[in-house]
PDB file of C-alpha atoms in Angstrom:
ATOM      1  CA  MET A 131      91.440  67.176  87.789  1.00 47.00           C
ATOM      2  CA  GLN A 132      89.664  70.397  85.513  1.00 47.00           C
ATOM      3  CA  ASP A 133      87.753  71.117  87.672  1.00 46.00           C
ATOM      4  CA  THR A 134      90.376  72.029  90.246  1.00 48.00           C
ATOM      5  CA  LEU A 135      92.424  73.782  87.572  1.00 44.00           C
ATOM      6  CA  SER A 136      88.953  75.973  86.075  1.00 46.00           C
ATOM      7  CA  SER A 137      88.389  77.216  89.629  1.00 49.00           C
ATOM      8  CA  SER A 138      92.146  77.952  90.518  1.00 56.00           C
ATOM      9  CA  THR A 139      91.548  80.030  87.384  1.00 57.00           C
ATOM     10  CA  ARG A 140      88.687  81.512  88.202  1.00 56.00           C
ATOM     11  CA  SER A 141      89.875  82.040  91.998  1.00 80.00           C
ATOM     12  CA  ASN A 142      93.316  83.784  89.948  1.00 80.00           C
ATOM     13  CA  ASP A 143      91.231  85.887  88.284  1.00 84.00           C
ATOM     14  CA  GLN A 144      89.161  87.307  91.160  1.00 88.00           C
ATOM     15  CA  ARG A 145      92.031  88.221  93.062  1.00 88.00           C
ATOM     16  CA  ALA A 146      93.332  90.633  90.019  1.00 89.00           C
ATOM     17  CA  LYS A 147      90.197  91.566  90.022  1.00 91.00           C
ATOM     18  CA  ASN A 148      90.063  92.532  93.519  1.00 91.00           C
ATOM     19  CA  ALA A 149      93.745  94.063  92.971  1.00 91.00           C
ATOM     20  CA  PHE A 150      93.181  96.019  90.355  1.00 93.00           C
ATOM     21  CA  ASN A 151      89.273  98.003  92.512  1.00 92.00           C
ATOM     22  CA  ILE A 152      91.563  98.141  95.134  1.00 91.00           C
ATOM     23  CA  SER A 153      94.649  99.599  93.118  1.00 92.00           C
ATOM     24  CA  ILE A 154      92.369 102.288  92.449  1.00 93.00           C
ATOM     25  CA  PHE A 155      90.908 102.690  95.972  1.00 90.00           C
ATOM     26  CA  THR A 156      93.794 103.058  97.711  1.00 89.00           C
ATOM     27  CA  ALA A 157      95.497 106.076  94.599  1.00 92.00           C
ATOM     28  CA  VAL A 158      92.266 107.811  95.011  1.00 90.00           C
ATOM     29  CA  LEU A 159      92.005 107.500  98.824  1.00 86.00           C
ATOM     30  CA  PHE A 160      96.099 108.620  99.406  1.00 87.00           C
ATOM     31  CA  VAL A 161      94.622 111.717  96.563  1.00 89.00           C
ATOM     32  CA  LEU A 162      92.622 112.609  98.894  1.00 84.00           C
ATOM     33  CA  ILE A 163      94.307 112.544 101.982  1.00 80.00           C
ATOM     34  CA  ILE A 164      96.716 114.932  99.831  1.00 81.00           C
ATOM     35  CA  LEU A 165      94.173 117.201  99.577  1.00 83.00           C
ATOM     36  CA  THR A 166      92.998 116.892 103.002  1.00 78.00           C
ATOM     37  CA  THR A 167      96.190 117.659 104.452  1.00 75.00           C
ATOM     38  CA  VAL A 168      96.976 120.882 101.581  1.00 77.00           C
ATOM     39  CA  ILE A 169      93.316 122.221 102.559  1.00 77.00           C
ATOM     40  CA  SER A 170      93.041 122.272 106.532  1.00 70.00           C
ATOM     41  CA  ASP A 171      96.867 123.464 106.397  1.00 68.00           C
ATOM     42  CA  TYR A 172      95.452 126.691 103.939  1.00 72.00           C
ATOM     43  CA  ILE A 173      92.377 126.551 106.392  1.00 71.00           C
ATOM     44  CA  ASN A 174      94.325 126.471 109.713  1.00 66.00           C
ATOM     45  CA  ARG A 175      96.957 128.683 108.258  1.00 66.00           C
ATOM     46  CA  VAL A 176      99.429 126.346 109.223  1.00 63.00           C
ATOM     47  CA  SER A 177     103.282 128.148 108.401  1.00 60.00           C
ATOM     48  CA  SER A 178     104.902 124.812 107.152  1.00 62.00           C
ATOM     49  CA  ILE A 179     103.568 121.806 105.474  1.00 64.00           C
ATOM     50  CA  ASP A 180     104.611 118.594 105.460  1.00 69.00           C
ATOM     51  CA  PHE A 181     106.903 118.194 102.683  1.00 76.00           C
ATOM     52  CA  VAL A 182     107.970 114.569 103.861  1.00 75.00           C
ATOM     53  CA  THR A 183     104.500 112.852 104.539  1.00 75.00           C
ATOM     54  CA  LEU A 184     102.915 114.638 101.494  1.00 81.00           C
ATOM     55  CA  GLY A 185     106.050 113.433  99.501  1.00 85.00           C
ATOM     56  CA  ILE A 186     105.375 109.664 101.188  1.00 85.00           C
ATOM     57  CA  VAL A 187     101.676 109.650 100.114  1.00 85.00           C
ATOM     58  CA  GLY A 188     102.254 111.069  96.960  1.00 89.00           C
ATOM     59  CA  LEU A 189     104.588 107.919  96.048  1.00 91.00           C
ATOM     60  CA  GLY A 190     101.919 105.847  97.457  1.00 89.00           C
ATOM     61  CA  VAL A 191      99.182 107.276  94.886  1.00 93.00           C
ATOM     62  CA  VAL A 192     101.975 106.628  92.120  1.00 94.00           C
ATOM     63  CA  THR A 193     102.646 102.853  93.138  1.00 94.00           C
ATOM     64  CA  SER A 194      98.961 102.501  93.849  1.00 93.00           C
ATOM     65  CA  ILE A 195      98.378 103.182  89.794  1.00 94.00           C
ATOM     66  CA  ILE A 196     101.643 101.073  89.021  1.00 94.00           C
ATOM     67  CA  SER A 197      99.841  98.611  90.526  1.00 93.00           C
ATOM     68  CA  ALA A 198      96.609  99.265  88.412  1.00 93.00           C
ATOM     69  CA  ILE A 199      98.443  99.076  85.687  1.00 93.00           C
ATOM     70  CA  LEU A 200     100.368  95.262  86.264  1.00 92.00           C
ATOM     71  CA  SER A 201      96.995  93.587  87.868  1.00 91.00           C
ATOM     72  CA  ARG A 202      95.910  94.594  84.284  1.00 91.00           C
ATOM     73  CA  ARG A 203      98.424  92.640  82.351  1.00 90.00           C
ATOM     74  CA  GLN A 204      98.567  89.595  85.395  1.00 87.00           C
ATOM     75  CA  LYS A 205     100.920  90.834  87.800  1.00 89.00           C
ATOM     76  CA  SER A 206      98.459  91.321  90.474  1.00 88.00           C
ATOM     77  CA  ASP A 207     100.595  90.030  92.949  1.00 90.00           C
ATOM     78  CA  LEU A 208     103.084  91.948  92.364  1.00 91.00           C
ATOM     79  CA  GLY A 209     101.288  94.982  92.039  1.00 91.00           C
ATOM     80  CA  ILE A 210      99.820  94.654  95.534  1.00 93.00           C
ATOM     81  CA  PHE A 211     103.335  93.826  96.809  1.00 93.00           C
ATOM     82  CA  LEU A 212     103.947  97.161  96.290  1.00 93.00           C
ATOM     83  CA  ILE A 213     101.206  98.936  97.909  1.00 92.00           C
ATOM     84  CA  LEU A 214     101.627  96.519 101.687  1.00 93.00           C
ATOM     85  CA  ALA A 215     105.350  98.162 100.934  1.00 93.00           C
ATOM     86  CA  THR A 216     104.734 101.159 100.403  1.00 91.00           C
ATOM     87  CA  LEU A 217     101.812 100.959 103.237  1.00 89.00           C
ATOM     88  CA  VAL A 218     104.717 100.002 105.506  1.00 90.00           C
ATOM     89  CA  THR A 219     107.142 102.626 104.883  1.00 88.00           C
ATOM     90  CA  ILE A 220     103.616 104.964 105.246  1.00 85.00           C
ATOM     91  CA  VAL A 221     103.316 103.495 108.949  1.00 86.00           C
ATOM     92  CA  ILE A 222     107.680 104.222 109.909  1.00 85.00           C
ATOM     93  CA  THR A 223     107.851 107.150 108.690  1.00 83.00           C
ATOM     94  CA  ARG A 224     104.855 108.784 110.423  1.00 78.00           C
ATOM     95  CA  VAL A 225     106.381 107.885 113.739  1.00 77.00           C
ATOM     96  CA  PHE A 226     108.904 109.836 113.248  1.00 77.00           C
ATOM     97  CA  VAL A 227     106.858 113.210 112.099  1.00 74.00           C
ATOM     98  CA  GLN A 228     104.636 113.104 114.529  1.00 72.00           C
ATOM     99  CA  LYS A 229     104.152 111.923 118.084  1.00 75.00           C
ATOM    100  CA  GLY A 230     101.227 110.155 119.785  1.00 76.00           C
ATOM    101  CA  LEU A 231      99.682 108.304 116.978  1.00 75.00           C
ATOM    102  CA  GLY A 232     101.882 104.958 116.711  1.00 80.00           C
ATOM    103  CA  ILE A 233      99.570 102.358 118.738  1.00 82.00           C
ATOM    104  CA  SER A 234      96.588 104.122 116.135  1.00 81.00           C
ATOM    105  CA  SER A 235      98.486 103.363 113.296  1.00 82.00           C
ATOM    106  CA  GLY A 236     100.277 100.454 113.956  1.00 86.00           C
ATOM    107  CA  ILE A 237      95.668  98.908 114.199  1.00 86.00           C
ATOM    108  CA  VAL A 238      94.951 100.634 111.201  1.00 84.00           C
ATOM    109  CA  HIS A 239      97.515  99.272 109.478  1.00 88.00           C
ATOM    110  CA  ILE A 240      97.015  96.172 110.799  1.00 91.00           C
ATOM    111  CA  ILE A 241      92.996  96.077 109.488  1.00 88.00           C
ATOM    112  CA  LEU A 242      94.260  97.715 105.767  1.00 88.00           C
ATOM    113  CA  VAL A 243      97.164  94.635 105.680  1.00 91.00           C
ATOM    114  CA  SER A 244      94.838  92.071 106.306  1.00 92.00           C
ATOM    115  CA  SER A 245      92.192  92.986 104.899  1.00 89.00           C
ATOM    116  CA  ILE A 246      94.245  93.820 101.446  1.00 90.00           C
ATOM    117  CA  ALA A 247      96.315  90.363 101.797  1.00 92.00           C
ATOM    118  CA  ILE A 248      92.993  88.019 102.731  1.00 90.00           C
ATOM    119  CA  TYR A 249      91.202  89.753  99.211  1.00 89.00           C
ATOM    120  CA  THR A 250      94.536  89.870  96.664  1.00 90.00           C
ATOM    121  CA  LEU A 251      97.329  87.512  97.594  1.00 90.00           C
ATOM    122  CA  PRO A 252      97.704  83.836  97.137  1.00 89.00           C
ATOM    123  CA  ALA A 253      96.558  81.784 100.296  1.00 86.00           C
ATOM    124  CA  LYS A 254     100.430  81.104 101.284  1.00 88.00           C
ATOM    125  CA  TRP A 255     100.915  84.831 101.592  1.00 91.00           C
ATOM    126  CA  ILE A 256      98.254  86.298 103.522  1.00 91.00           C
ATOM    127  CA  GLY A 257      99.472  84.647 106.969  1.00 91.00           C
ATOM    128  CA  ARG A 258     103.220  86.175 105.872  1.00 93.00           C
ATOM    129  CA  ALA A 259     101.416  89.299 104.821  1.00 93.00           C
ATOM    130  CA  VAL A 260      99.141  90.079 107.955  1.00 93.00           C
ATOM    131  CA  ILE A 261     101.952  88.701 111.012  1.00 94.00           C
ATOM    132  CA  THR A 262     104.632  91.512 108.873  1.00 94.00           C
ATOM    133  CA  SER A 263     101.349  93.699 109.427  1.00 93.00           C
ATOM    134  CA  PHE A 264     101.571  92.774 113.457  1.00 94.00           C
ATOM    135  CA  VAL A 265     105.581  93.511 113.738  1.00 94.00           C
ATOM    136  CA  VAL A 266     105.802  96.430 111.991  1.00 93.00           C
ATOM    137  CA  ALA A 267     102.855  97.982 114.207  1.00 92.00           C
ATOM    138  CA  ILE A 268     104.551  96.798 117.217  1.00 93.00           C
ATOM    139  CA  PHE A 269     107.374  98.506 115.792  1.00 92.00           C
ATOM    140  CA  THR A 270     106.018 101.330 115.257  1.00 90.00           C
ATOM    141  CA  ILE A 271     103.709 101.732 118.815  1.00 89.00           C
ATOM    142  CA  VAL A 272     107.692 100.761 120.697  1.00 90.00           C
ATOM    143  CA  VAL A 273     109.401 103.899 118.412  1.00 88.00           C
ATOM    144  CA  ASP A 274     105.647 106.463 118.721  1.00 84.00           C
ATOM    145  CA  GLN A 275     106.692 105.412 123.058  1.00 84.00           C
ATOM    146  CA  PHE A 276     110.281 105.970 123.197  1.00 82.00           C
ATOM    147  CA  THR A 277     111.157 108.474 120.481  1.00 74.00           C
ATOM    148  CA  SER A 278     111.785 112.447 121.517  1.00 69.00           C
ATOM    149  CA  GLY A 279     112.311 115.464 119.632  1.00 66.00           C
ATOM    150  CA  VAL A 280     109.444 114.631 117.624  1.00 59.00           C
ATOM    151  CA  PRO A 281     106.187 116.866 117.237  1.00 58.00           C
ATOM    152  CA  VAL A 282     103.657 115.482 119.844  1.00 59.00           C
ATOM    153  CA  SER A 283     100.016 115.252 117.579  1.00 55.00           C
ATOM    154  CA  ARG A 284      97.508 118.057 118.603  1.00 58.00           C
ATOM    155  CA  ASN A 285      94.315 116.213 118.744  1.00 56.00           C
ATOM    156  CA  PRO A 286      95.325 112.600 119.167  1.00 54.00           C
ATOM    157  CA  GLU A 287      91.721 111.470 120.161  1.00 55.00           C
ATOM    158  CA  PHE A 288      90.810 111.680 116.606  1.00 52.00           C
ATOM    159  CA  ALA A 289      93.420 109.424 114.613  1.00 53.00           C
ATOM    160  CA  ASN A 290      91.808 107.064 117.883  1.00 53.00           C
ATOM    161  CA  LEU A 291      88.576 107.515 117.448  1.00 55.00           C
ATOM    162  CA  LEU A 292      89.103 106.613 113.294  1.00 52.00           C
ATOM    163  CA  SER A 293      90.975 103.723 114.237  1.00 52.00           C
ATOM    164  CA  VAL A 294      87.987 102.570 116.262  1.00 55.00           C
ATOM    165  CA  ILE A 295      85.702 103.145 113.152  1.00 55.00           C
ATOM    166  CA  ILE A 296      88.095 101.538 110.569  1.00 51.00           C
ATOM    167  CA  GLY A 297      88.096  98.512 113.555  1.00 51.00           C
ATOM    168  CA  SER A 298      84.935  98.034 113.351  1.00 54.00           C
ATOM    169  CA  ILE A 299      84.229  97.657 109.386  1.00 48.00           C
TER     170      ILE A 299
END
């Protein structure tokens, strides 16, 4: 009985460490996304900056930092749920900002959510998170196919190549 309890405690400690590491890594990635977006807009002399996307990704930075703090306070599950909710928000809003990226966004979303869930959530929540990611991906793809009036991506091949690379990792 005590062996089961100690292995459960070790498992919880490892999940909390994984949650902290993933939270910090996610915050850094969100900051890099913001920087590359602003720099590429400046280099390409884009006249209008997409403040909606930058704001939502900025929210992702804040959420990831909160998740890291929660992981240190023994509430790593709550922190990871915040990150997953932010990823859902980013993927869904992305469809309404730029058309043609639904399939690649959906694939990357499934991969990210599955990877985060496996390493940080209890067993009963892993399946729920993965199923939710599939539902969100399908919704994103369908909405992307049938929306009109949304600016079309100038280079969707790059996003598709990125999805293949992330999927192969």
